[in-house]
Short mmCIF file of C-alpha atoms and ligand atoms in Angstrom, two decimals:
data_model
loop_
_atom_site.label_atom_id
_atom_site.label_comp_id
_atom_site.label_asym_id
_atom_site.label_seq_id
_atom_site.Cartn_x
_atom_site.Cartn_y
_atom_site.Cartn_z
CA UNK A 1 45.08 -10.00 105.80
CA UNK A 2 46.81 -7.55 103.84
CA UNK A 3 50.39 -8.41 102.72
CA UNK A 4 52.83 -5.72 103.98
CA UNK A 5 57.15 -5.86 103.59
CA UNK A 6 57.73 -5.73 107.35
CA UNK A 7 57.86 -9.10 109.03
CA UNK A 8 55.71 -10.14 111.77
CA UNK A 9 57.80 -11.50 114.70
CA UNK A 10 56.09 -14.82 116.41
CA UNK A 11 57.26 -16.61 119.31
CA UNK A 12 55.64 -19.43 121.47
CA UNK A 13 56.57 -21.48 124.85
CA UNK A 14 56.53 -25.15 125.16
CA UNK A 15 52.47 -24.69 125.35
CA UNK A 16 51.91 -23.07 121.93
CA UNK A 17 53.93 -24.89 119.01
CA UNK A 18 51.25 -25.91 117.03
CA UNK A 19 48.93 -22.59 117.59
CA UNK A 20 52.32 -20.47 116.58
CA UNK A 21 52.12 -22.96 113.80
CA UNK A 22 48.62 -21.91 112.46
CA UNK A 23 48.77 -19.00 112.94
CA UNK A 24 52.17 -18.48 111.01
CA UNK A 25 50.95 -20.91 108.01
CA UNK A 26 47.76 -18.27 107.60
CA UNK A 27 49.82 -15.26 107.98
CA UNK A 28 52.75 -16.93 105.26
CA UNK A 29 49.37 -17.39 102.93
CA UNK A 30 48.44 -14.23 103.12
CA UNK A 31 51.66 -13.26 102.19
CA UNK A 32 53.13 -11.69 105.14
CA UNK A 33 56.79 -12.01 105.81
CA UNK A 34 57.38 -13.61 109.24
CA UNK A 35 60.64 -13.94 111.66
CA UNK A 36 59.80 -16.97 113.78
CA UNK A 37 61.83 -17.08 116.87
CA UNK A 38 60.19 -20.43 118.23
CA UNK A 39 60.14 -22.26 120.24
CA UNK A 40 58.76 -25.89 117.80
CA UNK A 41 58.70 -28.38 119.73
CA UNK A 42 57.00 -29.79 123.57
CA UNK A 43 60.60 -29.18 125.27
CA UNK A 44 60.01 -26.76 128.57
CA UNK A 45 61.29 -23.58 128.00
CA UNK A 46 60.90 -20.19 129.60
CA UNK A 47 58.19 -17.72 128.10
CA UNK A 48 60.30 -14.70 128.93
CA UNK A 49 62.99 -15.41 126.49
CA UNK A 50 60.32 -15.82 123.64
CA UNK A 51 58.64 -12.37 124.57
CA UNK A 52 61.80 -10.53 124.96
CA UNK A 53 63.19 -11.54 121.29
CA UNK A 54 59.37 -11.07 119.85
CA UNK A 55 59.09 -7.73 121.91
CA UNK A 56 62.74 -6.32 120.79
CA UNK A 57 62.30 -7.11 117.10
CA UNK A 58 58.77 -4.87 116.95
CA UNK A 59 60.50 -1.93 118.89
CA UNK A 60 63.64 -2.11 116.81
CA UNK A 61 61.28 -1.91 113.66
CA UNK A 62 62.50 -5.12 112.61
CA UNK A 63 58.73 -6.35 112.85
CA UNK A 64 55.85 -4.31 112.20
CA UNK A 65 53.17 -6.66 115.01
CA UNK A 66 54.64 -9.38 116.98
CA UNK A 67 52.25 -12.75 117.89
CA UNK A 68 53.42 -14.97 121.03
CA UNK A 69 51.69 -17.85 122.24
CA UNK A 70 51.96 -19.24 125.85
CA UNK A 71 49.45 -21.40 127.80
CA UNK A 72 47.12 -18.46 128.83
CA UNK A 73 48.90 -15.60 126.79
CA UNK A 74 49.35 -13.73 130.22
CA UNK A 75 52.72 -14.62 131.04
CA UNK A 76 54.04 -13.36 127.22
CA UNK A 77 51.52 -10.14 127.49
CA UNK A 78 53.49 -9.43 131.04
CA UNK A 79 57.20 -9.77 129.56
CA UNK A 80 56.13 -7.89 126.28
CA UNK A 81 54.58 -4.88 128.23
CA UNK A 82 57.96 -4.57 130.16
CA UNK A 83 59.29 -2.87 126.80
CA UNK A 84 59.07 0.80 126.60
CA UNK A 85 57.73 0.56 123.19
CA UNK A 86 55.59 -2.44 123.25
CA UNK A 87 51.45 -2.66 124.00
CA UNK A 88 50.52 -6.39 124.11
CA UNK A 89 47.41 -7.40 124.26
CA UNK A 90 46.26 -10.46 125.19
CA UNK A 91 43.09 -11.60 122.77
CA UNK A 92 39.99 -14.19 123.12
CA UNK A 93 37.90 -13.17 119.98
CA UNK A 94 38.33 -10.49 117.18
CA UNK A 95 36.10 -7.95 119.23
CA UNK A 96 39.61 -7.50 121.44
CA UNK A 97 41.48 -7.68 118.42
CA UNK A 98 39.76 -4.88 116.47
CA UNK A 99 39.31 -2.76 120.18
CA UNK A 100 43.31 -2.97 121.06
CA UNK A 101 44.34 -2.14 117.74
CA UNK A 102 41.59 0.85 117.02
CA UNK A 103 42.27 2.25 121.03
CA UNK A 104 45.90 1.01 122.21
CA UNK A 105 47.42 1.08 118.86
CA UNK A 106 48.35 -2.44 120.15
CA UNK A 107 51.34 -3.98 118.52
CA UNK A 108 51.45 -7.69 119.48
CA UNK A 109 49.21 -10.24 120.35
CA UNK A 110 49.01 -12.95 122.79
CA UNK A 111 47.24 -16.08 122.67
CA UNK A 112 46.26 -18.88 125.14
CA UNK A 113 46.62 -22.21 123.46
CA UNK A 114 45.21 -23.70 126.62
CA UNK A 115 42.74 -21.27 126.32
CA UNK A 116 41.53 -20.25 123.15
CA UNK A 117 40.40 -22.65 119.36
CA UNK A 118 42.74 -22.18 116.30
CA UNK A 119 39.92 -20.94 114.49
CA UNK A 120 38.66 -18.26 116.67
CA UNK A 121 42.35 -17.15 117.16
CA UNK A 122 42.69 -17.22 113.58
CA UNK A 123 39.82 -14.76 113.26
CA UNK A 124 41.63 -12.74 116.01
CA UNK A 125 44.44 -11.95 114.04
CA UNK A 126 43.23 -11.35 110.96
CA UNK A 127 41.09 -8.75 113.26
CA UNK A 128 44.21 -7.50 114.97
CA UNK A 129 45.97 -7.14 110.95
CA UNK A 130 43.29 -5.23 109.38
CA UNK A 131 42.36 -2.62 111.97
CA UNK A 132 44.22 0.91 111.84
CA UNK A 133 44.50 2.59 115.00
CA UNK A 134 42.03 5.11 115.29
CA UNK A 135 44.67 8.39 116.85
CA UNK A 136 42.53 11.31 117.95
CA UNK A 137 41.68 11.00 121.16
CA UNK A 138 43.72 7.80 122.11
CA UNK A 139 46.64 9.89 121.35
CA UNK A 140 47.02 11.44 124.78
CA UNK A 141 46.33 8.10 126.32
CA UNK A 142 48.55 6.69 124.77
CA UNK A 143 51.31 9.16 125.76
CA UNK A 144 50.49 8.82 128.95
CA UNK A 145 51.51 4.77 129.18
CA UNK A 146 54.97 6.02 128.34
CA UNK A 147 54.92 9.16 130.59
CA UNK A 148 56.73 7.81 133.81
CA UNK A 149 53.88 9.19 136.79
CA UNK A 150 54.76 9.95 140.45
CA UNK A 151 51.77 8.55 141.86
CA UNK A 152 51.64 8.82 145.72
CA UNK A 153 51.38 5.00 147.67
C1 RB5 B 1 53.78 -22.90 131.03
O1 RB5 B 1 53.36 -24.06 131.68
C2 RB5 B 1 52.82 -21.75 131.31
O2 RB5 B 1 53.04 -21.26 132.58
C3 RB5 B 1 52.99 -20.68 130.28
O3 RB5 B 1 52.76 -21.23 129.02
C4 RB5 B 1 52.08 -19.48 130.34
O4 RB5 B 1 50.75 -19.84 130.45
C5 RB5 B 1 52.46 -18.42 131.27
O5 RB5 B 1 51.78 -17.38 131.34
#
């Protein structure tokens, strides 16, 4: 992972304490600044509040990426993408990782830690970190996830 100045936001549910764990320890090792917005411990707590405050620090600029951890990752990649300026992405392997960041110019993954091993999601993000996005092309796509689209029912 490269070390940049811009924090990367991380937030978790009551599923994902110790994955958000992991995954912050490797990114502190690597150097990375990191705003941690919990939650840290097995107390039941609502995943929309953690993707919200994850989601609004990345499109304030406050974080460059953001990382949130739920049970499948679906439920944080669902609350995340309801920000104008957020793509989440919710990743199994580094393949996704690489893909999302190269295509979508993602800007926060989500992790299953019912789902998916510390290692492999390690691997993931490290993916996620060192790929550029490619522009070109994606470009127009990407414009057109913002563009609001009358599409007849
Ligand atoms: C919590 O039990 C679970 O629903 C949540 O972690 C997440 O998987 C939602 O998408």
């Amino acid at each position: 992972m490269t070390p940049a100045d811009t924090p990367i936001a991380l937030g978790c549910d009551h599923a994902g304490p110790e994955l958000k764990a992991a995954l912050r320890a490797a990114l502190e090792a690597a150097g990375h600044p990191v705003l941690d917005f919990g939650t840290d411990g097995p107390d039941s707590v609502d995943y929309p509040d953690y993707a919200h405050s994850v989601a609004a620090a990345v499109e304030a600029g406050r974080a460059r990426f953001g990382v949130l951890v739920c049970g499948t990752g679906i439920g944080m990649a669902i609350a995340a993408n309801r920000h104008a300026g957020i793509r989440a992405a919710v990743l199994h392997g580094p393949t996704e990782a690489r893909l999302t960041r190269a295509h979508n110019d993602a800007n926060i993954a989500c992790f299953g830690a019912r789902i998916i091993g510390v290692e492999t999601a390690l691997d993931a993000l490290r993916a996620f970190l060192a790929t550029p996005y490619e522009g070109g092309r994606h470009d127009r796509r990407l414009a057109k996830l913002s563009a609001r689209q009358d599409i007849p029912a």
